[in-house]
Amino acid sequence: MSEQEEVIGYFRENSYKRKICAHCGKVFWTIDPKRNTCGEIPCDPYSFIGNPPTSKKYSLQQMREEFLSFFEELGHKRVKRYPIVARWRDDVYLVNASIYDFQPHVTSGKVPPPGNPLVVSQPCIRTVDLDNVGKTGRHLSVFEMGGAKAFNFPGNEIYWKDRTIELAVKFLQHLGVRKEEVVFKEKPWAGGGNAGSSVEVMVRGLEVATLVFMDMVETPDGDVEIDGIRYRKMDNRIVDTGYGIERFTWLSQGTDTIYEALYPQLVTELMKETNLRRPDFLREFIDAYASEDGSEVKFLKSLGETERTSLDKLSNVYILADHSRAITILLYDGLVPSNSKAGYVLRMLIRRALLARKKLGIETQLWDLIEQQKERFKSILDTRLEGSAREIVRLEVERFEELLGKGDGMIKKYSKGGAISAEDVLLLFESNGLPVEYVKERCDALGIRFPERLDKARVFSNVRKEPKEKDRVLKKKYPPTGKSYYDNERILEFNSKVLGVEEGNIILENTYFYPEGGGQPSDKGVLTADAANVRVNEVKIVDGTIVHEVDDTHGISVGKTIHGSVAVDRRRRLMQNHTATHIVLSSIRDVLGPHIWQAGAQKDELVSRLDVTHFRDVSPEEISRIEARANEIVRLNLPLHKEFVNRNDAELKYGFTLYQGGIPEGNMLRLVEIPGIDAEGCGGTHLDTTGEAGYIKIVKVERIQDGIIRFSFAAGKSAVEYSDQQSGQLAGIRERMGEDPVKAYEDVSHTLEEMKKAIESGFEYSSISYAGKEVKIMTVSESIAESVSKSLSSSIGIVISSERLRIASSSPEVSALDIMRILEKRGLVKGGGNKNYAQGKVLKENLGRKEVEEAITYHSR
């Protein structure tokens, strides 16, 4: 950025000089005429260690309160911290900066901020430097970012650069830091879809804050590029400051590392349990790491084996202290471990902590550390989740111990010629959950060469959601369609003026047709004008305009008044099933615990589905209790309150459980509340009372992926139809199989098992050896491929058809998913699955057994 852009009045008026760092060449501002470096390591050493510049020492809790109170007294509204799981956003899973709380709804200007200016201390997770935790003395997996924010919208200026820098200086002076010791370093900033200029705040070598002046938004045609992403100027100008509460705590205490400042009791107890003394050379080692020129490697080589062991133990003490806090906050925000999305980060942290504990050889359990962290931070935690948190940790410990028992065998299987490739190390991590550092440690012990370089972005990247598909584009701009279905959800006949006709689509002035959204399919029906009578097949919303997709627009023209008829039975069933979704979700939370969050939903006329986060399978007894609770809510015949409310007011009253079903846009949120039962922001169509749902039947419960349970259910007329169908089927079974269908089922199951064995031996197949096991490869017709693959109950088999390839494995030593990945690398298929069953699309025309054999054989060499 040019000097002209970065000339800030406060600096000029207070005798600051703009200089170029003699070491790194970066631009900085200082009031010290003798300074010629930027104030940050490695250009400046950590001179606060053993010599803090503040007037007193602060604990983490004290520093948080000092920060919040300071800005509150200067007119900033104190805002409660947001969850660390960013459920109000559709682009990221976890919060890694305090501005994430307000992106994109506030920063875009669509929603007013909860205070202006405001101050918040927001817990954040960043995984990009996770492998540095415990080593550098300063890196953390979880930290609190103190955010003093000012939102400048057109016609409403709060404050901008000068006041922001002035407040930063005043806060530092309030803590006792002399003005001459504060250095401001220029740097462009980008994050969460926005960008701008910024200055980083340095004191005695330590960056303690970043002051961001956000005035750009991400867009493909932007004229400014930062880190390969293009941005353009926006009308809104936002002050986004990030004060490192932990960094300020460390600065005030001047301890050797940040961990002693944040977790003094925990670090002391762990060191005592391991008979560990803080090495005399620790400060020297931290300085070597801070140099960022590889000096730490030389330093480590200069140490003896005993000293290196001591340093490694201390590093694991720090990892345990830091990770146990991150795990605690994630668990008490209701996150469930899994192999994907945000749950993947939680599982990775748990496993890294368990490895650190294993290396230390201590009796203290991970849950004991989490309990200590919970007691210390309970003022910002939802302690109602303690039961589920305890159970999650117990299960994760069991699973990881079982995995480690197979670890050496898995590593040996992936290694070839005494070495393991970087791709296979990552595959062991991504597909099997073996931490990279564990694989390296075991490779060293087994004499297997470990790769020099890994793509750490794949291991330590923050989780980002896949972007949604772009909405369709209309030829012309229309005014927002009147959503009359919100005025009265029971009116299904109406008249409206035609505003547009575009290629099989009709745009009306207002409509009672509900457009697809929030997991609810659209209404269907008929539009009539004069002699024209067209069927409405789908209804969608595009930039506020509701589009009715029809078979034919003949006879429909702009300006005409049209009569709409919504399909009555379909709307009624969807209303019953949507209201039932809220009832079932509440019932699941009542039975399984408050950690339950909706992970997806799809309403249907007949059977709907609801996906929730949960850490284990659901028992038949629990399913019965959930269904009973849901029907109890139906019998209570409670009223549903449906109204548009101020978004900030709703968040303040109900919290972020409002966003179970998705992220609504705009300042006004449609609140659907069953008093005392459930309250959600929801744009769907609903009943007026729970009693109108009639009856709810849970049809099926299954685990669809790690950490996600799917409930399939029906309500009202659909539930009755399903129950009648089941009764009819049972009567038919009794008629055919006698009064004891259970015994008859067991007989049939035995027969089917015999048939499976016959199927396994009845097809022509070839076989090869993989990981010491026989793998059968067969080609069959598409019509029977799935049946054949699922019949391979006592072997390992690959079933090839014209369209798909399926892999089944009953062996604990051979993963079906691993074989799928091998075939993917050769460009033969594209698919997924798990260790027992995988399937994918065939990419090569006329794929035969020979190509599959060659791919597996080549990999096994």
CSV table of C-alpha atoms in Angstrom, one decimal, residues 270 272-275 312-313 316-317 320 353-365:
chain,number,residue,atom,x,y,z
A,270,LEU,CA,2.0,-31.7,35.3
A,272,LYS,CA,5.6,-32.2,39.3
A,273,GLU,CA,3.9,-35.4,38.1
A,274,THR,CA,6.6,-36.0,35.5
A,275,ASN,CA,9.4,-35.0,37.9
A,312,ASP,CA,10.3,-32.7,24.6
A,313,LYS,CA,8.6,-33.5,27.9
A,316,ASN,CA,4.1,-32.0,25.8
A,317,VAL,CA,3.2,-30.4,29.1
A,320,LEU,CA,-1.7,-30.7,27.2
A,353,ALA,CA,-3.6,-34.3,23.7
A,354,LEU,CA,-3.8,-38.0,24.3
A,355,LEU,CA,-0.5,-38.5,22.5
A,356,ALA,CA,1.1,-35.8,24.7
A,357,ARG,CA,-0.3,-37.6,27.8
A,358,LYS,CA,1.0,-40.9,26.6
A,359,LYS,CA,4.5,-39.5,26.0
A,360,LEU,CA,4.6,-38.0,29.5
A,361,GLY,CA,3.4,-41.3,31.0
A,362,ILE,CA,1.2,-39.6,33.6
A,363,GLU,CA,-1.7,-41.0,35.6
A,364,THR,CA,-3.8,-37.8,35.2
A,365,GLN,CA,-6.5,-38.4,32.7
